[in-house]
């Protein structure tokens, strides 16, 4: 239900296309071969050392985890780090490449690398590489004599070192202190000053690392702010309207997005610093100092909005063609008894596509973060603007108090309706309800609501929120919709004419993972938009029911595409399910937020209700199940005229989610079962909070819901007590509250029927 989290690290396997080493081994037949291989890392012959480092890199990337464990058991990490001091650049390139790949795929190995003084080895290498890069840029005597291959080795080694630190920064939190102490900011910011003279991918890697390093890292933020000209360089890139020679438009846009992301990370620290600097000045902080920071979000969104005009269907076509070529090349080599081909141009094309998709994901992450911060402020302003016109009616509304609310809308306070004997204190006023009703009063209320919605809408259109809804959201919708390369079943059907071999599977899975991650990020960003509107500006939905309908249909289409396609081969079933549910979960999150925000007014059909019930039954974890239950609960609140859907949902929630597990022999005793039951009970309290609802009598009363709840009360209380408050305090508190409210709700509904 929360906002989009920071992305998990997904590194590029080949940042700059590492050169293959002829004869480097890719497999070992016995464990005795490993010590002999590693011994060659210390050979006097540089060619042996290059071969050993390249072979180690290949073996560490083996599909067989036992091979990697064998190398790690033979102390490969220490051996590789030791060789980072080698006098031969090619050896250092292969060693750093091996370490980069290792930390990117193995969390445990990343922690081991951090413990074995990788930071000291990198710190010693950086001055040498910085000097070489400076010579290349300035075309000095030392730089001019380097061949193209030698320059590429410098660039590739630098990329490897930065990538290693980037991975460790994200995956090994306790390494951050050592990385901070390396004083890398001047080195990293220097890449942004020489775009066009270095490979764009190297600048982007430096930008990715600096973006990660400055995220919630006060030390790095203040260091960057204190570095002369750093923020000016980054602002100049974000705001540039011109191209740069030797840099493609896409590559420059990626660098601009990274520069904007870094600035967004340090913005709070920068504004705080300005406030302290000008504290006590009569005129306060000069506008010229603040304006670049105030304008940053809009400037960055402008760059992002153009970049995410990414043709995801065309990308799927490109990916499918490349995968087919890779499959064909491997099939041909296998038929001829040759070694599997390496370095195929189609594999390079897939790497480039995956890299582009990863940067689109980064752009979406930044957009989500901007919206969470700036959009929420704008929504509050719009909400204030709409509320300011209703102040004249505040006294009347206060007089109405809680009597105008649904009895079940705040079930936490339900027990206040009863005295200690369980009597309904509200009975005394019951005869007064509706006595003074006037149709003109209702017309005035509706007119006021329309005015409020219109005024809020005017504010929205001029804000970041308006930019998102009008420009970013349509792109999110395109990026969220699955392609033929978004599930394993459809990708295999598209690319493999027969049963795919291991090489084909590897290529297909890699592509599907990239597309699934893209869809997941787009949906998470969209959910951020919906959450901000829900929290601060629900009135917006009153005027934009067309958007609610359109967005709902899109989300249903995505869910149907994920569930409507055939399954993949049995050996890939787990991977297939993991990838499908990775996209389905944020889809259901969006549906839940949208349905709540629209107060259930979504165009859900009976067939879609059955689909959501199917999701509940098939959900691999309690989080997804809770979200699907939440969507069903919101749909069930629709009234009047939706009795059949309410009956189906209410009966399912009470019978299947609550009663069946609670009353079964060996009742559930872990939190995975507790959370769905808690959510279902909370929803039941809301859905059936008033006997006046058109579905209350035919569903709650005739369906015997009250008797079922009574039967479940003691088992629910017992179940909640199994949740260890020391381990899961929030869940235990929610459980205790839902049990308390269950007793109150039972008493309330019983009293409600007796006084009807």
XYZ file of C-alpha atoms in Angstrom:
756
model
C 0.000 0.000 0.000
C 3.030 2.238 0.442
C 4.831 4.297 -2.103
C 7.361 3.004 -4.561
C 10.588 1.936 -2.850
C 14.031 2.608 -4.184
C 14.934 0.154 -6.899
C 16.993 -2.891 -6.077
C 20.385 -3.003 -7.741
C 20.404 -4.494 -11.230
C 23.863 -4.026 -12.658
C 24.957 -4.284 -16.240
C 26.904 -7.484 -16.702
C 29.189 -5.964 -19.344
C 29.413 -2.205 -18.789
C 31.746 -1.421 -21.668
C 32.049 -4.769 -23.430
C 34.972 -6.595 -21.842
C 37.391 -8.103 -24.350
C 37.289 -11.865 -24.498
C 40.530 -13.719 -23.773
C 41.306 -16.566 -26.130
C 41.419 -19.942 -24.417
C 39.989 -18.770 -21.110
C 38.137 -21.669 -19.499
C 34.397 -21.610 -18.868
C 34.046 -24.896 -16.941
C 36.081 -27.110 -14.610
C 35.860 -30.879 -14.560
C 37.303 -31.416 -11.084
C 37.929 -29.338 -7.996
C 41.685 -29.965 -8.323
C 41.760 -27.671 -11.381
C 40.830 -24.576 -9.354
C 44.005 -24.234 -7.223
C 46.142 -24.716 -10.332
C 44.162 -22.020 -12.156
C 44.462 -19.538 -9.290
C 48.186 -20.266 -8.973
C 48.625 -18.826 -12.453
C 47.427 -15.451 -11.153
C 50.936 -15.190 -9.625
C 52.781 -16.422 -12.683
C 55.768 -14.424 -13.939
C 54.208 -14.574 -17.396
C 51.707 -11.707 -17.843
C 49.755 -13.730 -20.418
C 49.212 -16.459 -17.819
C 47.962 -13.887 -15.322
C 45.533 -12.422 -17.889
C 44.307 -15.907 -18.781
C 43.835 -16.868 -15.131
C 41.939 -13.669 -14.334
C 39.667 -14.072 -17.388
C 39.060 -17.738 -16.546
C 38.189 -16.802 -12.962
C 35.722 -14.244 -14.296
C 34.059 -16.841 -16.525
C 33.816 -19.408 -13.745
C 32.410 -16.910 -11.246
C 29.593 -16.249 -13.721
C 28.917 -19.967 -14.163
C 25.285 -21.064 -14.116
C 26.351 -23.753 -11.662
C 26.596 -22.095 -8.216
C 28.781 -24.970 -7.032
C 31.570 -23.748 -9.314
C 31.423 -20.265 -7.787
C 31.439 -21.724 -4.284
C 34.491 -23.785 -5.209
C 36.404 -20.685 -6.268
C 35.349 -18.770 -3.175
C 36.468 -21.681 -0.995
C 39.879 -21.430 -2.632
C 40.222 -17.774 -1.612
C 39.658 -16.332 -5.094
C 38.597 -12.959 -3.626
C 41.934 -12.325 -1.915
C 43.855 -13.563 -4.948
C 42.000 -11.191 -7.280
C 42.321 -8.193 -4.963
C 46.048 -8.829 -4.651
C 46.403 -8.723 -8.437
C 44.871 -5.213 -8.560
C 48.429 -3.985 -7.935
C 49.683 -5.743 -11.076
C 51.967 -3.765 -13.369
C 50.147 -4.973 -16.504
C 46.939 -3.000 -17.294
C 45.320 -5.997 -19.012
C 45.617 -8.074 -15.841
C 44.023 -5.297 -13.775
C 41.197 -5.020 -16.312
C 40.376 -8.724 -16.119
C 40.705 -8.814 -12.321
C 38.440 -5.815 -11.747
C 36.000 -7.225 -14.283
C 35.856 -10.497 -12.366
C 35.315 -8.720 -9.048
C 32.639 -6.501 -10.556
C 30.694 -9.487 -11.849
C 31.099 -11.347 -8.575
C 29.735 -8.599 -6.309
C 26.876 -7.931 -8.741
C 25.499 -11.471 -8.561
C 26.438 -12.717 -5.076
C 25.443 -10.813 -1.911
C 27.621 -12.988 0.315
C 30.625 -12.525 -1.943
C 30.013 -8.750 -1.975
C 30.274 -8.743 1.826
C 33.471 -10.814 1.666
C 34.979 -8.412 -0.891
C 34.157 -5.509 1.441
C 35.939 -7.198 4.344
C 39.132 -7.895 2.386
C 40.406 -4.355 1.786
C 39.008 -3.823 -1.695
C 38.689 -0.159 -0.777
C 42.420 0.253 -0.183
C 43.204 -1.440 -3.495
C 40.752 0.807 -5.374
C 42.047 3.907 -3.575
C 45.555 3.080 -4.771
C 44.435 2.594 -8.384
C 42.302 5.724 -8.804
C 45.157 8.286 -8.974
C 46.860 6.252 -11.722
C 43.655 5.985 -13.719
C 42.775 9.663 -13.144
C 46.188 10.677 -14.455
C 45.768 8.507 -17.543
C 42.270 9.860 -18.214
C 43.533 13.438 -17.791
C 46.306 12.751 -20.288
C 43.823 11.296 -22.800
C 41.457 14.270 -22.459
C 44.234 16.873 -22.749
C 46.071 14.840 -25.372
C 49.317 15.239 -23.429
C 52.452 13.375 -24.403
C 51.559 10.434 -22.174
C 47.958 10.398 -23.354
C 48.767 10.785 -27.039
C 51.038 7.740 -27.122
C 48.298 5.416 -25.896
C 46.699 3.261 -28.584
C 42.924 2.956 -28.933
C 43.042 -0.430 -27.175
C 45.138 0.979 -24.338
C 42.703 3.860 -23.884
C 39.796 1.444 -23.778
C 41.562 -0.559 -21.065
C 41.825 2.631 -18.972
C 38.146 3.416 -19.498
C 36.961 -0.152 -18.875
C 39.047 -0.540 -15.718
C 37.715 2.759 -14.370
C 34.170 1.645 -15.139
C 34.801 -1.610 -13.269
C 36.137 0.143 -10.168
C 33.228 2.590 -10.018
C 30.747 -0.234 -10.610
C 32.243 -2.287 -7.763
C 31.841 0.640 -5.374
C 28.342 1.310 -6.705
C 27.252 -2.267 -6.020
C 28.798 -2.315 -2.557
C 27.197 1.015 -1.735
C 23.755 -0.456 -2.468
C 24.150 -4.011 -1.220
C 26.549 -3.764 1.755
C 25.297 -0.902 3.931
C 28.163 -1.035 6.420
C 30.657 -0.383 3.597
C 29.300 3.158 3.171
C 31.539 4.630 5.888
C 34.668 3.358 4.138
C 33.416 4.617 0.775
C 32.733 8.044 2.300
C 36.297 8.132 3.631
C 37.724 7.573 0.131
C 36.963 11.198 -0.853
C 35.650 10.194 -4.282
C 33.408 13.222 -4.961
C 36.010 15.289 -6.911
C 36.870 12.239 -9.026
C 33.239 11.445 -9.814
C 32.107 15.001 -10.524
C 35.009 15.484 -12.941
C 33.339 13.096 -15.419
C 30.395 15.476 -15.831
C 32.777 18.240 -16.933
C 34.238 16.334 -19.881
C 31.212 14.724 -21.516
C 32.005 14.096 -25.152
C 35.640 13.293 -24.442
C 34.924 10.040 -22.626
C 32.676 7.054 -23.391
C 29.118 8.040 -22.478
C 28.654 4.784 -20.580
C 31.577 5.648 -18.279
C 30.061 9.041 -17.451
C 26.722 7.321 -16.822
C 28.315 4.777 -14.484
C 29.948 7.599 -12.525
C 26.582 9.363 -12.426
C 24.750 6.250 -11.242
C 27.243 5.779 -8.420
C 27.123 9.441 -7.376
C 23.318 9.342 -7.443
C 23.334 6.285 -5.166
C 26.086 7.690 -2.935
C 24.218 10.950 -2.273
C 20.917 9.244 -1.506
C 20.217 9.843 2.216
C 23.970 10.225 2.834
C 24.550 13.533 4.624
C 28.333 13.194 4.465
C 28.354 12.821 0.677
C 25.747 15.554 0.240
C 27.759 18.138 2.174
C 30.979 17.068 0.477
C 29.386 17.597 -2.941
C 27.923 20.963 -1.920
C 31.357 22.032 -0.698
C 33.163 21.046 -3.902
C 33.777 24.174 -6.031
C 31.599 24.371 -9.132
C 29.961 20.937 -8.618
C 26.331 22.074 -8.364
C 26.826 24.621 -11.146
C 28.090 21.854 -13.435
C 25.104 19.654 -12.654
C 22.562 22.478 -13.054
C 24.109 23.439 -16.395
C 23.586 19.880 -17.637
C 19.981 19.651 -16.434
C 19.085 22.969 -18.065
C 21.076 22.650 -21.288
C 19.124 23.077 -24.516
C 22.009 22.073 -26.757
C 23.586 18.834 -27.823
C 27.195 17.845 -27.231
C 29.462 16.676 -30.011
C 30.194 12.948 -30.022
C 27.296 12.254 -27.603
C 23.988 10.805 -28.789
C 20.756 12.485 -27.749
C 19.743 9.479 -25.642
C 23.094 9.274 -23.870
C 23.028 12.999 -23.097
C 19.474 12.728 -21.764
C 20.544 9.913 -19.441
C 23.401 12.047 -18.103
C 21.010 14.991 -17.610
C 18.588 12.769 -15.688
C 21.416 11.514 -13.483
C 22.625 15.070 -12.858
C 19.080 16.064 -11.889
C 18.740 13.040 -9.623
C 21.951 13.925 -7.789
C 20.744 17.509 -7.332
C 17.382 16.253 -6.074
C 19.225 14.138 -3.489
C 21.203 17.103 -2.147
C 18.388 19.682 -2.434
C 17.222 19.495 1.210
C 20.815 19.869 2.449
C 21.411 22.748 0.035
C 18.316 24.665 1.141
C 19.168 24.055 4.791
C 22.668 25.362 4.167
C 21.308 28.493 2.476
C 18.924 29.106 5.354
C 21.795 28.950 7.870
C 24.015 31.152 5.700
C 21.462 33.948 5.414
C 19.927 33.600 8.858
C 19.509 37.055 10.371
C 19.748 38.880 7.009
C 16.979 41.433 6.677
C 16.028 40.280 3.180
C 16.417 36.596 3.901
C 17.888 34.222 1.338
C 18.341 35.908 -2.080
C 15.869 34.648 -4.651
C 18.699 34.021 -7.124
C 20.158 31.448 -4.703
C 16.882 29.612 -4.136
C 15.340 29.771 -7.618
C 17.499 27.048 -9.270
C 16.452 24.621 -6.532
C 12.800 25.659 -6.747
C 12.832 25.129 -10.526
C 14.700 21.814 -10.373
C 11.695 19.494 -10.242
C 9.965 21.020 -13.260
C 13.200 21.098 -15.251
C 13.936 17.470 -14.414
C 10.387 16.370 -15.179
C 10.687 18.005 -18.591
C 13.767 15.897 -19.328
C 12.166 12.748 -17.914
C 8.901 13.198 -19.804
C 10.731 13.169 -23.140
C 12.955 10.232 -22.202
C 10.119 7.942 -21.118
C 8.464 8.285 -24.506
C 9.958 4.831 -24.896
C 8.337 2.593 -27.479
C 8.064 -0.538 -25.386
C 6.454 -2.590 -28.171
C 9.210 -1.684 -30.625
C 11.755 -2.621 -27.955
C 10.046 -5.991 -27.591
C 10.340 -6.538 -31.374
C 14.043 -5.673 -31.230
C 14.584 -7.992 -28.286
C 12.731 -10.864 -29.963
C 14.797 -10.536 -33.146
C 18.063 -10.463 -31.180
C 17.096 -13.485 -29.063
C 16.159 -15.459 -32.201
C 19.585 -14.702 -33.677
C 21.348 -15.762 -30.472
C 19.365 -19.007 -30.390
C 20.195 -19.702 -34.026
C 23.923 -19.059 -33.502
C 24.074 -21.386 -30.491
C 22.090 -24.074 -32.311
C 24.501 -23.916 -35.241
C 27.593 -24.242 -33.042
C 26.003 -27.125 -31.154
C 25.184 -28.924 -34.402
C 28.787 -28.526 -35.538
C 30.198 -29.695 -32.211
C 31.859 -26.331 -31.675
C 32.206 -24.270 -28.499
C 29.277 -21.924 -27.792
C 29.881 -18.613 -29.571
C 30.850 -15.592 -27.485
C 30.696 -11.879 -28.125
C 27.800 -12.039 -30.577
C 26.643 -8.656 -31.823
C 23.071 -9.691 -31.005
C 24.098 -10.254 -27.372
C 25.639 -6.793 -27.360
C 22.355 -5.436 -28.750
C 20.468 -7.122 -25.917
C 22.893 -5.624 -23.386
C 22.281 -2.173 -24.863
C 18.515 -2.681 -24.765
C 18.629 -3.901 -21.163
C 20.768 -0.904 -20.271
C 18.295 1.492 -21.899
C 15.410 -0.138 -20.062
C 17.296 0.173 -16.770
C 17.720 3.912 -17.367
C 14.016 4.282 -18.137
C 13.436 2.596 -14.774
C 15.769 5.133 -13.148
C 13.835 7.985 -14.773
C 10.609 6.514 -13.395
C 12.157 6.217 -9.942
C 13.139 9.884 -10.023
C 9.686 10.843 -11.261
C 8.117 8.879 -8.407
C 10.385 10.566 -5.862
C 9.672 14.037 -7.258
C 5.970 13.405 -7.170
C 6.066 12.037 -3.644
C 7.768 15.227 -2.434
C 6.505 17.997 -4.704
C 3.182 16.477 -5.753
C 2.092 15.983 -2.159
C 2.775 19.659 -1.413
C 0.817 20.734 -4.495
C -2.057 18.420 -3.573
C -2.206 19.959 -0.111
C -2.292 23.447 -1.654
C -5.130 22.384 -3.930
C -6.917 20.847 -0.977
C -6.455 24.074 1.013
C -7.816 26.084 -1.906
C -10.911 23.916 -2.127
C -11.441 23.920 1.630
C -11.111 27.692 1.946
C -14.408 28.095 0.131
C -16.252 25.773 2.453
C -15.288 27.538 5.684
C -18.628 29.334 5.852
C -20.294 25.970 6.304
C -17.942 24.721 8.995
C -20.275 25.497 11.843
C -23.093 23.586 10.190
C -20.791 20.647 9.547
C -19.605 20.680 13.153
C -23.203 20.607 14.282
C -23.723 17.542 12.117
C -20.713 15.904 13.767
C -20.353 12.171 13.402
C -24.057 11.611 12.735
C -23.434 12.193 9.044
C -20.800 9.490 8.834
C -21.344 5.822 8.151
C -21.549 3.889 11.387
C -18.789 1.595 10.202
C -16.503 4.231 8.666
C -14.365 4.466 11.792
C -14.752 1.118 13.432
C -11.911 1.838 15.855
C -14.356 4.058 17.751
C -17.345 1.769 17.382
C -17.504 0.981 21.079
C -18.304 4.625 21.847
C -21.827 3.961 20.485
C -22.549 1.648 23.402
C -22.688 1.974 27.132
C -21.325 -0.779 29.314
C -24.572 -2.732 28.944
C -24.304 -2.729 25.163
C -27.193 -0.297 24.663
C -27.195 2.064 21.710
C -26.974 5.621 23.047
C -27.929 6.961 19.654
C -31.447 5.517 19.891
C -32.729 8.621 21.634
C -32.115 10.738 18.548
C -33.137 8.172 15.991
C -36.583 9.619 15.409
C -35.068 12.988 14.495
C -33.052 11.687 11.570
C -34.330 13.024 8.285
C -37.094 15.220 9.787
C -35.765 18.476 8.349
C -34.576 17.096 5.020
C -35.066 19.567 2.156
C -34.302 18.849 -1.492
C -32.922 22.393 -1.797
C -30.360 21.610 0.894
C -29.115 18.659 -1.143
C -28.863 20.794 -4.288
C -26.789 23.332 -2.358
C -24.493 20.602 -1.085
C -23.974 19.190 -4.569
C -23.358 22.674 -5.960
C -20.743 23.314 -3.247
C -19.034 19.996 -3.983
C -18.909 20.858 -7.672
C -17.375 24.256 -6.881
C -14.794 22.689 -4.579
C -13.870 20.109 -7.228
C -13.551 22.802 -9.919
C -11.344 25.016 -7.757
C -9.118 22.124 -6.748
C -8.858 21.142 -10.404
C -7.700 24.660 -11.351
C -4.891 24.499 -8.796
C -3.909 21.013 -9.949
C -3.598 22.084 -13.578
C -0.953 24.673 -12.634
C 1.079 22.355 -10.431
C 3.488 19.422 -10.583
C 0.434 17.262 -10.022
C -1.057 18.586 -13.257
C 2.166 17.844 -15.149
C 2.073 14.285 -13.856
C -1.552 13.653 -14.671
C -1.364 15.256 -18.104
C 2.098 14.222 -19.283
C 3.725 11.536 -17.141
C 0.735 9.275 -16.420
C 0.018 8.522 -20.123
C 3.637 7.397 -20.498
C 3.379 5.294 -17.358
C 0.338 3.555 -18.812
C 2.206 2.652 -21.997
C 5.235 1.408 -20.092
C 3.113 -0.631 -17.693
C 1.332 -2.697 -20.311
C 2.999 -6.097 -20.942
C 4.447 -6.956 -24.362
C 5.030 -10.293 -26.045
C 8.425 -10.368 -24.288
C 7.007 -9.685 -20.820
C 6.179 -13.252 -19.755
C 8.242 -16.378 -20.271
C 5.387 -18.188 -21.990
C 4.827 -15.513 -24.636
C 8.571 -14.885 -25.100
C 9.348 -18.576 -25.593
C 6.448 -18.882 -28.019
C 7.758 -15.878 -29.960
C 11.453 -16.791 -30.057
C 11.846 -20.571 -29.900
C 10.576 -22.826 -32.668
C 11.211 -25.948 -30.602
C 12.110 -26.801 -27.018
C 14.609 -24.066 -26.097
C 18.113 -25.043 -24.976
C 19.927 -23.530 -21.988
C 21.420 -20.679 -24.028
C 18.004 -19.755 -25.379
C 16.448 -19.900 -21.918
C 19.184 -17.685 -20.474
C 18.696 -15.046 -23.169
C 14.895 -15.135 -22.893
C 14.849 -14.958 -19.088
C 17.216 -11.968 -19.133
C 14.962 -10.053 -21.514
C 11.745 -10.955 -19.671
C 13.317 -9.851 -16.375
C 14.128 -6.451 -17.897
C 10.610 -5.921 -19.239
C 9.020 -7.141 -16.001
C 11.169 -4.706 -13.999
C 10.153 -1.874 -16.338
C 6.444 -2.640 -15.933
C 6.844 -2.944 -12.157
C 8.582 0.434 -11.904
C 5.988 2.177 -14.097
C 3.149 0.765 -12.009
C 4.869 1.706 -8.742
C 5.307 5.264 -9.997
C 1.640 5.375 -11.017
C 0.677 4.132 -7.566
C 2.617 7.042 -6.037
C 0.451 9.428 -8.067
C -2.730 7.745 -6.886
C -1.579 7.668 -3.265
C -0.829 11.386 -3.190
C -4.238 12.189 -4.681
C -5.904 9.812 -2.230
C -4.176 11.304 0.797
C -4.694 14.976 0.009
C -7.135 15.494 -2.835
C -9.896 12.888 -3.115
C -12.179 15.670 -4.335
C -10.299 15.546 -7.663
C -11.935 12.209 -8.464
C -15.397 13.740 -8.275
C -14.734 15.670 -11.452
C -12.673 13.031 -13.226
C -14.711 9.854 -13.192
C -13.605 9.334 -16.800
C -10.001 9.001 -15.612
C -11.053 6.517 -12.947
C -12.818 4.389 -15.559
C -9.903 4.556 -18.011
C -7.278 3.751 -15.390
C -9.333 0.883 -14.002
C -9.739 -0.693 -17.448
C -5.988 -0.392 -18.064
C -5.147 -2.141 -14.804
C -7.675 -4.894 -15.526
C -6.135 -5.373 -18.986
C -2.675 -5.767 -17.438
C -3.923 -8.291 -14.894
C -5.712 -10.270 -17.607
C -2.594 -10.298 -19.801
C -0.584 -11.696 -16.905
C -3.116 -14.338 -15.922
C -4.596 -14.991 -19.339
C -1.478 -16.411 -21.010
C -0.489 -20.052 -20.876
C 2.147 -21.260 -18.464
C 5.794 -21.847 -19.346
C 7.607 -25.225 -19.363
C 7.593 -27.046 -16.023
C 11.292 -26.432 -15.363
C 10.651 -22.675 -15.608
C 7.416 -22.611 -13.630
C 8.944 -20.980 -10.544
C 10.710 -18.286 -12.558
C 7.586 -17.709 -14.638
C 5.424 -17.253 -11.542
C 7.979 -14.978 -9.887
C 8.101 -12.658 -12.898
C 4.332 -12.607 -13.421
C 3.615 -11.803 -9.799
C 6.365 -9.166 -9.765
C 4.195 -7.188 -12.202
C 0.822 -8.309 -10.865
C 1.477 -7.119 -7.299
C 1.964 -3.409 -8.192
C -0.982 -3.734 -10.579
C -3.215 -4.834 -7.699
C -1.702 -2.085 -5.520
C -2.787 0.503 -8.088
C -6.260 -1.019 -8.291
C -6.590 -0.871 -4.512
C -5.466 2.763 -4.282
C -7.702 3.767 -7.185
C -10.746 1.974 -5.760
C -10.200 3.522 -2.321
C -9.649 6.995 -3.761
C -12.808 6.758 -5.852
C -14.681 5.376 -2.830
C -15.441 2.177 -4.711
C -16.809 3.971 -7.787
C -14.884 1.844 -10.286
C -16.521 0.045 -13.233
C -15.826 -3.440 -11.868
C -17.814 -6.271 -13.444
C -18.807 -9.603 -11.908
C -16.193 -11.302 -14.086
C -13.516 -8.968 -12.728
C -14.628 -9.687 -9.180
C -14.134 -13.391 -9.888
C -10.692 -12.597 -11.300
C -9.699 -10.777 -8.109
C -10.938 -13.711 -6.036
C -8.751 -15.937 -8.210
C -5.775 -13.689 -7.416
C -6.534 -14.082 -3.697
C -6.548 -17.840 -4.051
C -3.353 -17.996 -6.124
C -1.327 -15.277 -4.351
C 2.136 -16.588 -3.392
C 2.411 -14.255 -0.383
C 0.205 -12.505 2.138
C 1.071 -9.020 0.829
C -0.531 -9.670 -2.547
C -3.464 -11.430 -0.950
C -4.107 -8.482 1.372
C -4.037 -6.081 -1.573
C -6.486 -8.172 -3.590
C -8.763 -8.397 -0.535
C -8.545 -4.614 -0.250
C -9.665 -4.143 -3.849
C -12.603 -6.493 -3.324
C -13.597 -4.637 -0.174
C -13.620 -1.285 -1.950
C -15.761 -2.703 -4.761
C -18.170 -4.182 -2.225
C -18.855 -0.702 -0.804
C -20.607 0.420 -3.996
C -24.208 1.392 -3.396
C -26.983 1.376 -4.309
C -27.652 -1.224 -6.998
C -24.743 -3.654 -6.542
C -26.265 -6.224 -4.214
C -25.170 -9.282 -6.233
C -21.499 -8.239 -6.325
C -21.634 -7.341 -2.646
C -23.050 -10.747 -1.796
C -20.326 -12.546 -3.727
C -17.539 -10.486 -2.168
C -18.945 -10.379 1.357
C -19.573 -14.106 1.428
C -16.086 -14.817 0.076
C -14.367 -12.529 2.592
C -16.249 -13.921 5.570
C -16.429 -17.602 4.612
C -13.129 -18.138 2.783
C -10.764 -15.566 4.252
C -12.036 -15.414 7.844
C -14.122 -18.427 8.880
C -12.473 -21.285 6.997
C -8.933 -20.788 8.342
C -10.103 -19.800 11.828
C -12.457 -22.742 12.292
C -10.369 -25.377 10.539
C -8.601 -28.062 12.531
C -5.103 -26.825 13.221
C -6.015 -23.141 12.807
C -3.387 -20.844 11.245
C -0.653 -19.734 13.585
C 1.627 -17.454 11.603
C 1.534 -13.848 10.430
C 1.097 -14.808 6.786
C -2.394 -16.006 7.684
C -3.135 -13.270 10.218
C -2.802 -10.269 7.895
C -5.434 -11.314 5.313
C -7.917 -12.132 8.086
C -7.327 -8.743 9.750
C -7.816 -6.926 6.453
C -10.986 -8.880 5.648
C -12.511 -8.175 9.074
C -11.700 -4.461 8.866
C -13.428 -4.347 5.494
C -16.481 -6.224 6.747
C -16.873 -3.618 9.501
C -16.817 -0.856 6.888
C -18.963 -2.564 4.254
C -21.779 -3.489 6.621
C -21.565 -0.500 8.928
C -25.166 0.649 8.456
C -28.401 -1.282 8.064
C -29.634 1.449 5.704
C -27.318 0.208 2.950
C -29.329 -1.573 0.271
C -27.233 -4.738 0.557
C -27.227 -5.018 4.369
C -30.558 -6.854 4.722
C -30.199 -9.298 1.789
C -26.527 -10.051 2.386
C -25.470 -9.469 5.998
C -28.767 -10.333 7.676
C -30.070 -13.135 5.460
C -26.592 -14.537 5.013
C -26.219 -15.052 8.756
C -23.033 -12.977 8.887
C -23.555 -11.985 12.516
C -23.739 -15.586 13.739
C -20.597 -16.451 11.764
C -18.715 -13.531 13.293
C -19.748 -14.631 16.781
C -18.436 -18.127 16.051
C -15.102 -16.705 14.875
C -14.561 -14.267 17.732
C -12.722 -16.555 20.179
C -10.601 -18.299 17.495
C -9.596 -14.852 16.174
C -8.615 -13.657 19.631
C -6.546 -16.825 20.087
C -4.869 -16.414 16.703
C -3.861 -12.814 17.352
C -2.204 -13.821 20.609
C 0.150 -16.077 18.653
C 1.732 -12.987 17.050
C 4.866 -12.107 19.025
C 4.629 -8.418 19.904
C 8.418 -8.205 20.248
C 8.937 -9.349 16.680
C 5.894 -7.891 14.894
C 4.587 -5.143 17.101
C 2.594 -3.326 14.416
C 0.843 -6.512 13.289
C 0.056 -7.480 16.878
C -1.365 -4.018 17.592
C -3.552 -4.220 14.483
C -4.687 -7.691 15.499
C -5.569 -6.611 19.028
C -7.526 -3.673 17.647
C -9.432 -5.765 15.137
C -10.439 -8.207 17.895
C -11.601 -5.331 20.085
C -13.556 -3.895 17.167
C -14.956 -7.314 16.337
C -16.622 -7.461 19.747
C -17.925 -3.925 19.332
C -19.143 -4.580 15.792
C -21.016 -7.725 16.839
C -22.721 -5.808 19.648
C -23.478 -2.902 17.339
C -25.065 -5.042 14.605
C -27.033 -6.994 17.183
C -28.363 -3.750 18.706
C -29.028 -2.349 15.247
C -31.305 -5.267 14.368
C -33.120 -5.164 17.710
C -33.930 -1.453 17.337
C -34.867 -1.656 13.639
